[in-house]
mmCIF file with all atom_site columns, C-alpha atoms in Angstrom:
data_model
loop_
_atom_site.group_PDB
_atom_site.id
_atom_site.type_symbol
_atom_site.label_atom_id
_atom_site.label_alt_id
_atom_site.label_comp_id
_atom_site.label_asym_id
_atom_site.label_entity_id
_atom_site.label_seq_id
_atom_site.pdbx_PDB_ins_code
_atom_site.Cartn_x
_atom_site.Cartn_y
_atom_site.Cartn_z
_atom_site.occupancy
_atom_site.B_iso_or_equiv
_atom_site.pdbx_formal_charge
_atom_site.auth_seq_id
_atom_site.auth_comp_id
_atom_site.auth_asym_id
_atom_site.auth_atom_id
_atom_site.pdbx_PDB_model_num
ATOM 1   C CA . UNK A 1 1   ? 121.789 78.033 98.697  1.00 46.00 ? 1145 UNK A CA 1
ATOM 2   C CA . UNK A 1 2   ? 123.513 80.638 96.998  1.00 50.00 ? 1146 UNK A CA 1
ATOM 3   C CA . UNK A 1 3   ? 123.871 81.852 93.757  1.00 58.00 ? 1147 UNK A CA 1
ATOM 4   C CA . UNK A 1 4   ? 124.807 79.070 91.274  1.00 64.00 ? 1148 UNK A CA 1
ATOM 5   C CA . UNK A 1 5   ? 128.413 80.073 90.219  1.00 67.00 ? 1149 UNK A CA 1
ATOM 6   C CA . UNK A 1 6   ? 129.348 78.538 86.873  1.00 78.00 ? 1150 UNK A CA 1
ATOM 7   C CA . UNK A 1 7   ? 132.460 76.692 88.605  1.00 93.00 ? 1151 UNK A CA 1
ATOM 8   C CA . UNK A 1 8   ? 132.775 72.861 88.903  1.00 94.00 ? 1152 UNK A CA 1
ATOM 9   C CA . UNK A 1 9   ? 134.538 70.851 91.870  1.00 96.00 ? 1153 UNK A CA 1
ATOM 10  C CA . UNK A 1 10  ? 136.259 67.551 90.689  1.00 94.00 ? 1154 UNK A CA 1
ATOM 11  C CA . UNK A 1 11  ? 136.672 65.119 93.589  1.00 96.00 ? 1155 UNK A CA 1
ATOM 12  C CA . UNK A 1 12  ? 139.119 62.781 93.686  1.00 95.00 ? 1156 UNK A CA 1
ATOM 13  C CA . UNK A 1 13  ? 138.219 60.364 96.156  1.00 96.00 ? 1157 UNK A CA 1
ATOM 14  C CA . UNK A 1 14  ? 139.672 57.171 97.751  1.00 94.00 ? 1158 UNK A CA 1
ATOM 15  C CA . UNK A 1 15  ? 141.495 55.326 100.229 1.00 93.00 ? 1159 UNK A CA 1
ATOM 16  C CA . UNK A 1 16  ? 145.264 55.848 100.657 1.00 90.00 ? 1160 UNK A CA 1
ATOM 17  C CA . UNK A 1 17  ? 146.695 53.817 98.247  1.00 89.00 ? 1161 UNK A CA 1
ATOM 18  C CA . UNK A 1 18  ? 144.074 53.997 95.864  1.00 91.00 ? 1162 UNK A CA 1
ATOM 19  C CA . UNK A 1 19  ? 145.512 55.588 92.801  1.00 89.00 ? 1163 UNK A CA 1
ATOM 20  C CA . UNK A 1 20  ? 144.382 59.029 93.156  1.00 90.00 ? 1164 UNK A CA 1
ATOM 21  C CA . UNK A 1 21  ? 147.440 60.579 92.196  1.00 87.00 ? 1165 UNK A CA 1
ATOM 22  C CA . UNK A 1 22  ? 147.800 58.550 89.864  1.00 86.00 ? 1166 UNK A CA 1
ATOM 23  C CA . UNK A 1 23  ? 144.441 58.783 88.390  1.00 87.00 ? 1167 UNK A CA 1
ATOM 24  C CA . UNK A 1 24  ? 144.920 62.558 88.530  1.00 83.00 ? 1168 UNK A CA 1
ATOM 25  C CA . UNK A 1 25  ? 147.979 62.249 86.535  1.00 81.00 ? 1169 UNK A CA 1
ATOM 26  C CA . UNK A 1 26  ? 146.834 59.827 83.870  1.00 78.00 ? 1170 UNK A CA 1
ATOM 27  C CA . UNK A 1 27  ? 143.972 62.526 83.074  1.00 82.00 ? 1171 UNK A CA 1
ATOM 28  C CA . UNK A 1 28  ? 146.043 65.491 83.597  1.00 77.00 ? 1172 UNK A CA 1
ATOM 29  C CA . UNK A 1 29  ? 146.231 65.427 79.671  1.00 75.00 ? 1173 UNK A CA 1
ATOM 30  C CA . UNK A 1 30  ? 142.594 65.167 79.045  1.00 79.00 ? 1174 UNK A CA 1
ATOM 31  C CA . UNK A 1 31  ? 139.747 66.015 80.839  1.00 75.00 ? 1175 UNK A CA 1
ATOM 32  C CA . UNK A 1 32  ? 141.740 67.594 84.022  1.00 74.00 ? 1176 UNK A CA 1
ATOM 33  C CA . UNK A 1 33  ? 143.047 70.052 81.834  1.00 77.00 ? 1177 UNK A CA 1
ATOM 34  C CA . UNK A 1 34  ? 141.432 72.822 82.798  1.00 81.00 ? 1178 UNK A CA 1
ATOM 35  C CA . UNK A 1 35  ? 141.394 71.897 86.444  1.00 90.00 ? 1179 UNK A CA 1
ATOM 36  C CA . UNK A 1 36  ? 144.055 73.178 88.673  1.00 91.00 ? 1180 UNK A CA 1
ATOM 37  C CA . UNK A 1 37  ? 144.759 70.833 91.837  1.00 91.00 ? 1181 UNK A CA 1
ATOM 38  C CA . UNK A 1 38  ? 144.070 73.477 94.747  1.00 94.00 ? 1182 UNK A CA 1
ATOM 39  C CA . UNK A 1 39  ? 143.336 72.959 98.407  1.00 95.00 ? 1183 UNK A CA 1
ATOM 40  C CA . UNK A 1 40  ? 139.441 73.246 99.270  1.00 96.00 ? 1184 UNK A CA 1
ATOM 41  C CA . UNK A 1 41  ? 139.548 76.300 100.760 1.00 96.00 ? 1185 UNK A CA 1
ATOM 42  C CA . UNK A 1 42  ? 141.779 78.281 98.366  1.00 96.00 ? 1186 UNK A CA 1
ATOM 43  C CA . UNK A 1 43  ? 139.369 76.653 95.292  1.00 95.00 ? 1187 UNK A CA 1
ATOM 44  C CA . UNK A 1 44  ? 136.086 77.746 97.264  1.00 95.00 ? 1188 UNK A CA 1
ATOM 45  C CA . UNK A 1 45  ? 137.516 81.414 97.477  1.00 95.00 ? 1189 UNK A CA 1
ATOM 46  C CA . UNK A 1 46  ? 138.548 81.301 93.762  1.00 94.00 ? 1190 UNK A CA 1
ATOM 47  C CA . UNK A 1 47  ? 134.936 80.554 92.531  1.00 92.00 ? 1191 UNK A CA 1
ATOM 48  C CA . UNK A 1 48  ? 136.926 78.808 89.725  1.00 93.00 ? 1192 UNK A CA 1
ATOM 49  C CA . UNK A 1 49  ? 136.851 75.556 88.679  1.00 94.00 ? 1193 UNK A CA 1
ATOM 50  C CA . UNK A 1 50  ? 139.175 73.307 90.233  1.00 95.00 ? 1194 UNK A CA 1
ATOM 51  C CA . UNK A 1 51  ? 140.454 69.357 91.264  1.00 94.00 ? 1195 UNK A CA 1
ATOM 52  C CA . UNK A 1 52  ? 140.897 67.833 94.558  1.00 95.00 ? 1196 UNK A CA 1
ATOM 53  C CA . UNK A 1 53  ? 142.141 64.506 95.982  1.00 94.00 ? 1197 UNK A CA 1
ATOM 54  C CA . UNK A 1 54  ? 141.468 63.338 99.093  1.00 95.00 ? 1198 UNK A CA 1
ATOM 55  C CA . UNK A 1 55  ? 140.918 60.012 101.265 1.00 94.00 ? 1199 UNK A CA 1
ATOM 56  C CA . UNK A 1 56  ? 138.492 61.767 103.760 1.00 94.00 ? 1200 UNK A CA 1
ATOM 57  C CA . UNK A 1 57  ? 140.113 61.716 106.454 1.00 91.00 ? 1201 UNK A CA 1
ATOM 58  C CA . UNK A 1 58  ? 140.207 64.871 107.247 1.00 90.00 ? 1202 UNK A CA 1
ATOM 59  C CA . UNK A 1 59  ? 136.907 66.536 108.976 1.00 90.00 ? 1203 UNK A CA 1
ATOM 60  C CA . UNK A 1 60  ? 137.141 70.096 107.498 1.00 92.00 ? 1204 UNK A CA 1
ATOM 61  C CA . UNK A 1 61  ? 136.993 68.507 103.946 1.00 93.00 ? 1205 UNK A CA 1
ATOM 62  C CA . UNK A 1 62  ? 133.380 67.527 104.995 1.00 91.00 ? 1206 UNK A CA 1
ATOM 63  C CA . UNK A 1 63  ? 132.123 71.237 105.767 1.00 94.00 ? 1207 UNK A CA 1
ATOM 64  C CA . UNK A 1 64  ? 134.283 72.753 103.350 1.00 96.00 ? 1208 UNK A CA 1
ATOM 65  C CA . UNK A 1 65  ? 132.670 70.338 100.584 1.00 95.00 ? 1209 UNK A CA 1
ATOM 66  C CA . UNK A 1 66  ? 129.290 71.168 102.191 1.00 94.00 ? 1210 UNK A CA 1
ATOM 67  C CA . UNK A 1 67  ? 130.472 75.235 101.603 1.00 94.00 ? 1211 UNK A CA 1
ATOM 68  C CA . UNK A 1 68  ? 131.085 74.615 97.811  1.00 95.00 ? 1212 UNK A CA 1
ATOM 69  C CA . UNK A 1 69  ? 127.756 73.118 97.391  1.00 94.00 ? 1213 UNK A CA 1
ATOM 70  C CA . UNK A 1 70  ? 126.367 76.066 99.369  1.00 93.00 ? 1214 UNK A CA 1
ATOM 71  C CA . UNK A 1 71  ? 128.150 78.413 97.030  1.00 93.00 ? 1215 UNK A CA 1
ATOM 72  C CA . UNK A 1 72  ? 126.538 76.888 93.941  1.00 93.00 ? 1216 UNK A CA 1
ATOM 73  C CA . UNK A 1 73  ? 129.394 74.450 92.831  1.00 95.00 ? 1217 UNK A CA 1
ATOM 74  C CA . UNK A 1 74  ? 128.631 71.613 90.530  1.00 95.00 ? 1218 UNK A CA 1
ATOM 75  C CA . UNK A 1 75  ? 130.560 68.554 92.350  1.00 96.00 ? 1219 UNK A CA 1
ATOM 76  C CA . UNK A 1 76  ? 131.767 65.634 90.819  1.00 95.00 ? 1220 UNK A CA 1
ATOM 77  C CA . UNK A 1 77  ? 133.124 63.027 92.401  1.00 96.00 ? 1221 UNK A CA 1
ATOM 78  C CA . UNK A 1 78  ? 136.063 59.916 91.230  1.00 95.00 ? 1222 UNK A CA 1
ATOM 79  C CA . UNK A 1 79  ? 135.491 57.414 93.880  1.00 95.00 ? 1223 UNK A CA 1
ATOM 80  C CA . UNK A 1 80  ? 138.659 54.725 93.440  1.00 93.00 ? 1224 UNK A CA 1
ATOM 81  C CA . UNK A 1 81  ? 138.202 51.649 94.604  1.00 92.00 ? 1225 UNK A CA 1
ATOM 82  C CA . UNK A 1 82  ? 140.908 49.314 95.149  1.00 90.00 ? 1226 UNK A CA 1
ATOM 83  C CA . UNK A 1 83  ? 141.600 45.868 97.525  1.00 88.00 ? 1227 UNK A CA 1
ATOM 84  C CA . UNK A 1 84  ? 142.785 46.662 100.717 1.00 89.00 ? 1228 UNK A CA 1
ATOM 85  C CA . UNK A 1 85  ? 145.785 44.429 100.322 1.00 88.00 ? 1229 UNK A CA 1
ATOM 86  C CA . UNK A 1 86  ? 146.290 46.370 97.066  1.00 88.00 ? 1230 UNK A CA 1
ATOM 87  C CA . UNK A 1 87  ? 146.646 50.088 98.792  1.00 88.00 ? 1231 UNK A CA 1
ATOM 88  C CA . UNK A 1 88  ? 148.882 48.265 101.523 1.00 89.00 ? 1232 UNK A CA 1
ATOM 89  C CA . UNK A 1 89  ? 151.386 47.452 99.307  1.00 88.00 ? 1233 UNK A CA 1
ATOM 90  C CA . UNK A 1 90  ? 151.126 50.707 97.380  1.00 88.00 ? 1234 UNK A CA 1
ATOM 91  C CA . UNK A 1 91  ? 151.377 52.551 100.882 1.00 85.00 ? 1235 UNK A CA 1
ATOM 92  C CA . UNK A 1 92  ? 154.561 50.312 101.852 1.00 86.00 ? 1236 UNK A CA 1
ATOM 93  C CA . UNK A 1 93  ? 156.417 50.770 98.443  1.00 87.00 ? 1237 UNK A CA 1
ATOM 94  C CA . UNK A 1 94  ? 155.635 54.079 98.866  1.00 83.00 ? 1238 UNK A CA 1
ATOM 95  C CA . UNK A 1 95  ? 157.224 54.449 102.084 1.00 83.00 ? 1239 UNK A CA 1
ATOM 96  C CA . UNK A 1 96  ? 160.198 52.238 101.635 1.00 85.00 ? 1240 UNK A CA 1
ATOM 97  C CA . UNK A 1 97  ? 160.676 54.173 98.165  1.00 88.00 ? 1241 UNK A CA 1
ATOM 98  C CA . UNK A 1 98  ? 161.204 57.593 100.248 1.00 85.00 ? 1242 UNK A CA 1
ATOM 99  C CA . UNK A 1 99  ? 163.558 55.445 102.705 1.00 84.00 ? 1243 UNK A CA 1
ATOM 100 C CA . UNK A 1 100 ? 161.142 55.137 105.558 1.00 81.00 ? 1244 UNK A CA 1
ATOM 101 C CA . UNK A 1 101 ? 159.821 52.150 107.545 1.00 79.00 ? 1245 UNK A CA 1
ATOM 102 C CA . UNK A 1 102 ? 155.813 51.853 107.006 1.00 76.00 ? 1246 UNK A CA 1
ATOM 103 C CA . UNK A 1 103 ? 154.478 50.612 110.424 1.00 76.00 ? 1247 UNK A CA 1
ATOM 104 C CA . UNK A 1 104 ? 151.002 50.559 108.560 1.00 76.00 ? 1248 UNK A CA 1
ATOM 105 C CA . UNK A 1 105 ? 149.230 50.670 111.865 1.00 78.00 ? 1249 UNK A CA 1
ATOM 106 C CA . UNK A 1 106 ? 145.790 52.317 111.650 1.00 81.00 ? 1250 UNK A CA 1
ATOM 107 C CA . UNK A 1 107 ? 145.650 51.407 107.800 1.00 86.00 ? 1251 UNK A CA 1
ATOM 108 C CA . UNK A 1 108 ? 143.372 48.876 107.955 1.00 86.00 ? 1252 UNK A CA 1
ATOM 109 C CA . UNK A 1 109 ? 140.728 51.092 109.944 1.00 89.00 ? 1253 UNK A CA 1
ATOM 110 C CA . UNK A 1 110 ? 141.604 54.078 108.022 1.00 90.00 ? 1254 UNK A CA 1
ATOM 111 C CA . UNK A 1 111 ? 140.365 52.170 104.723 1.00 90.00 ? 1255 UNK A CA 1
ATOM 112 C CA . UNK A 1 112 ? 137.244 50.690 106.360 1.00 91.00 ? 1256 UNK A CA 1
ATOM 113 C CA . UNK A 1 113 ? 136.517 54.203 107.312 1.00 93.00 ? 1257 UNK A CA 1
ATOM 114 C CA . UNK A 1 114 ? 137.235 55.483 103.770 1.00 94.00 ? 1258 UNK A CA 1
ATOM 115 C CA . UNK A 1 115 ? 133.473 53.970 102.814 1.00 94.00 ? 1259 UNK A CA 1
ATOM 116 C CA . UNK A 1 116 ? 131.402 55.341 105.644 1.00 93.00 ? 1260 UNK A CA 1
ATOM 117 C CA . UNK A 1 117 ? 132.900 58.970 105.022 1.00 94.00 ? 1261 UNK A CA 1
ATOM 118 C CA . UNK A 1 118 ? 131.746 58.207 101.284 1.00 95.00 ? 1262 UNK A CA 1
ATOM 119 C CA . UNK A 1 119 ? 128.561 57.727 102.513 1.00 95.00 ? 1263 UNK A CA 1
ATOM 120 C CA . UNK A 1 120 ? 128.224 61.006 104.808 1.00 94.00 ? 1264 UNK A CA 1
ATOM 121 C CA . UNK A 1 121 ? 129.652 63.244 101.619 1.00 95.00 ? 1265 UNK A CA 1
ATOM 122 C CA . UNK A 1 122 ? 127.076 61.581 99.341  1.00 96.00 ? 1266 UNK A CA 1
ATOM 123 C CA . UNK A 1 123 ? 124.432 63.977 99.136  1.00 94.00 ? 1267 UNK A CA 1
ATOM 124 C CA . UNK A 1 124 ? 126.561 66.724 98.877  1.00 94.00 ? 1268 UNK A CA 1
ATOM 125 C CA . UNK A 1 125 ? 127.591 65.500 95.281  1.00 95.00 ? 1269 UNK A CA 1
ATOM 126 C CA . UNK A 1 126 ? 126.153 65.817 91.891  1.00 95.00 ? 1270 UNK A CA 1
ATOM 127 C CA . UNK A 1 127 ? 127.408 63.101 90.162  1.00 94.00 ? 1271 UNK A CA 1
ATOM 128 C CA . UNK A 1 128 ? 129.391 60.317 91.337  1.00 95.00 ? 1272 UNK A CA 1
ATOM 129 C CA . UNK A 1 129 ? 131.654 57.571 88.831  1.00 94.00 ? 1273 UNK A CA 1
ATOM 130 C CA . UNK A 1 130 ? 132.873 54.850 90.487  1.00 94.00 ? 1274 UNK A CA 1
ATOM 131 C CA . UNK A 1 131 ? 136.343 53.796 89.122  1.00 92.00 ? 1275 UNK A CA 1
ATOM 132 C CA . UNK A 1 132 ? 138.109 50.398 90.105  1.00 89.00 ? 1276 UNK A CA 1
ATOM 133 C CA . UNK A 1 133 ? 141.818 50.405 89.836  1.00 86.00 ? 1277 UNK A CA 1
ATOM 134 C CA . UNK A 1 134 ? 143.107 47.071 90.820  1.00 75.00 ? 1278 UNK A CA 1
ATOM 135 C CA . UNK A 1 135 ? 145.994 46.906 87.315  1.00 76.00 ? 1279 UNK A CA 1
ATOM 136 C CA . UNK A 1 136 ? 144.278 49.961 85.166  1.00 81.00 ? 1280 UNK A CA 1
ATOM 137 C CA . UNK A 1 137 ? 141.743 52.170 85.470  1.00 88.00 ? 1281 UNK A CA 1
ATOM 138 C CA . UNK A 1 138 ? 137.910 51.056 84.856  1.00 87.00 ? 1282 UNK A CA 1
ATOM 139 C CA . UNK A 1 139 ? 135.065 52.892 85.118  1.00 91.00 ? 1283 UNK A CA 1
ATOM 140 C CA . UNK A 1 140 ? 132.153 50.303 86.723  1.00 91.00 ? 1284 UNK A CA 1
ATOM 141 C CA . UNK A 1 141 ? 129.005 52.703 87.688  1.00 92.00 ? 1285 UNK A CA 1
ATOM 142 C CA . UNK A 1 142 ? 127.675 56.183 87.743  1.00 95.00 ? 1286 UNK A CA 1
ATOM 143 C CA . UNK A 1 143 ? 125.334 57.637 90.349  1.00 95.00 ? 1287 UNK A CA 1
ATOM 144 C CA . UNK A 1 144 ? 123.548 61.083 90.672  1.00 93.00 ? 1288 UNK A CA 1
ATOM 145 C CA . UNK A 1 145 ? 122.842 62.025 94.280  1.00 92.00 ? 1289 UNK A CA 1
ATOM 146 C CA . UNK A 1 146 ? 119.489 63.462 93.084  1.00 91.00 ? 1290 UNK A CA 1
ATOM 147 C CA . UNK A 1 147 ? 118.188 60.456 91.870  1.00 93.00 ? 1291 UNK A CA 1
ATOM 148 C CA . UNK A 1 148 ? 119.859 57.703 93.091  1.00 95.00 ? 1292 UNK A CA 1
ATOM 149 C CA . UNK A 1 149 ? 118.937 57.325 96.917  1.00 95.00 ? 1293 UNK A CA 1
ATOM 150 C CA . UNK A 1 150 ? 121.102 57.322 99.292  1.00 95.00 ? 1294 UNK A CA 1
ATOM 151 C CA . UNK A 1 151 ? 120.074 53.188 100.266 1.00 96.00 ? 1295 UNK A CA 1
ATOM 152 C CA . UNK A 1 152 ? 121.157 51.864 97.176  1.00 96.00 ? 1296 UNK A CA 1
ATOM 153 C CA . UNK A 1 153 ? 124.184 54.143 96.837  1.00 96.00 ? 1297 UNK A CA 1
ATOM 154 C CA . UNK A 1 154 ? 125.112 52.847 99.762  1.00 95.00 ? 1298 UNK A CA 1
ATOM 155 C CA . UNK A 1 155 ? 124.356 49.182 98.201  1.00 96.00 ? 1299 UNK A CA 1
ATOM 156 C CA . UNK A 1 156 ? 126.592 49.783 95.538  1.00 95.00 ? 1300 UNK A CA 1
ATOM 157 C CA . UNK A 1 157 ? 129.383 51.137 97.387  1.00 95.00 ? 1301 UNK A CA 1
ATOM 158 C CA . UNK A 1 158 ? 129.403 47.909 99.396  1.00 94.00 ? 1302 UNK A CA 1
ATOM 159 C CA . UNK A 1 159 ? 129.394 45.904 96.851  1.00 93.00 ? 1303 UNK A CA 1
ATOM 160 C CA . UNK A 1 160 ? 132.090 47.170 94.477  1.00 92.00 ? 1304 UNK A CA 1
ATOM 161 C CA . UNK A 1 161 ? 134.641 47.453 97.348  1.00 92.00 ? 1305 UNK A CA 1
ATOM 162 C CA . UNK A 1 162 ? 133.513 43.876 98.595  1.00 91.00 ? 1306 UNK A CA 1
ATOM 163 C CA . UNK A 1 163 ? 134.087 42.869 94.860  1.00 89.00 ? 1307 UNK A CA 1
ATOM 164 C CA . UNK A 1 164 ? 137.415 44.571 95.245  1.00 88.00 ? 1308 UNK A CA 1
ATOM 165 C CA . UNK A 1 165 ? 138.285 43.096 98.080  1.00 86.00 ? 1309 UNK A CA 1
ATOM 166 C CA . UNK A 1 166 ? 137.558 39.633 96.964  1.00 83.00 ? 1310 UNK A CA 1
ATOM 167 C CA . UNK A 1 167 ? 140.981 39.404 94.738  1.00 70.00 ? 1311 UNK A CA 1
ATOM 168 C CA . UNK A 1 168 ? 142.401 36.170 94.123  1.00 48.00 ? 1312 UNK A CA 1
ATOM 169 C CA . UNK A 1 169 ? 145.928 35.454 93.168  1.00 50.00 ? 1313 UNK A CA 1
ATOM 170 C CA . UNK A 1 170 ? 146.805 33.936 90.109  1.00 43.00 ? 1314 UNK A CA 1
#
């Protein structure tokens, strides 16, 4: 590793659909302050400070997280949970609010997927809050890759989206 640079990496994390946006907008005001939103790469070659959102998806988020934790950047992570029916509708309105059809095809995967990626970027983070956002945001757990093992991270991840998942109408 590198030189520990005195820069932090906020990680906005979740699904599509989730709320990251959202979640990055709320707290725009208040503890994202001093974060500018930048893409990976342009952040890492800053050695500043900065905020990111992503669902994952993409494979050169992996390495390029795995180059700011290289470089000496302390990582935090916002994992959003939210039901699966939840970030379909929030994808649909989404769509149908920019007047475009929302096949939705692949969503279902792409979520399911969301929580196995989770898992592979784990140990590359320093601190991880889990954050449900179902009606507001609520902040459920806290884990620290260093001395939470990877097993029961893994355990926990499960269960809050299966918890999540589990919504019932009322």
């Amino acid at each position: 590793m590198n030189k520990k640079i005195a820069a932090t990496l906020i990680l906005v994390l979740g699904p599509l659909g989730s709320g990251k946006g959202t979640f990055s907008q709320c707290f725009k005001s208040s503890f994202l302050r001093t974060f500018p939103a930048l893409p990976l790469q342009e952040g890492i070659k800053r050695k500043k400070s900065f905020c990111h959102q992503s669902d994952l998806s993409d494979d050169g988020d992996f390495v390029l997280i795995k180059k700011a934790r290289d470089q000496g950047f302390k990582i935090v992570c916002y994992c959003l949970f939210a039901a699966r029916l939840v970030c379909q509708e929030r994808n649909r309105f989404k769509w149908l609010s920019k007047g475009e059809l929302w096949k939705g095809s692949g969503f279902r995967e792409d979520y399911e997927n969301f929580y196995d990626r989770m898992l592979d970027v784990y140990p590359s983070l320093d601190m991880v809050f889990f954050v449900e956002n179902q009606k507001y945001f609520h902040f459920v757990g806290v884990y620290n890759s260093v001395s939470t093992p990877s097993s029961l991270f893994e355990k926990k991840l499960r269960k809050e989206k299966g918890s999540c998942d589990r919504i019932v109408k009322t």
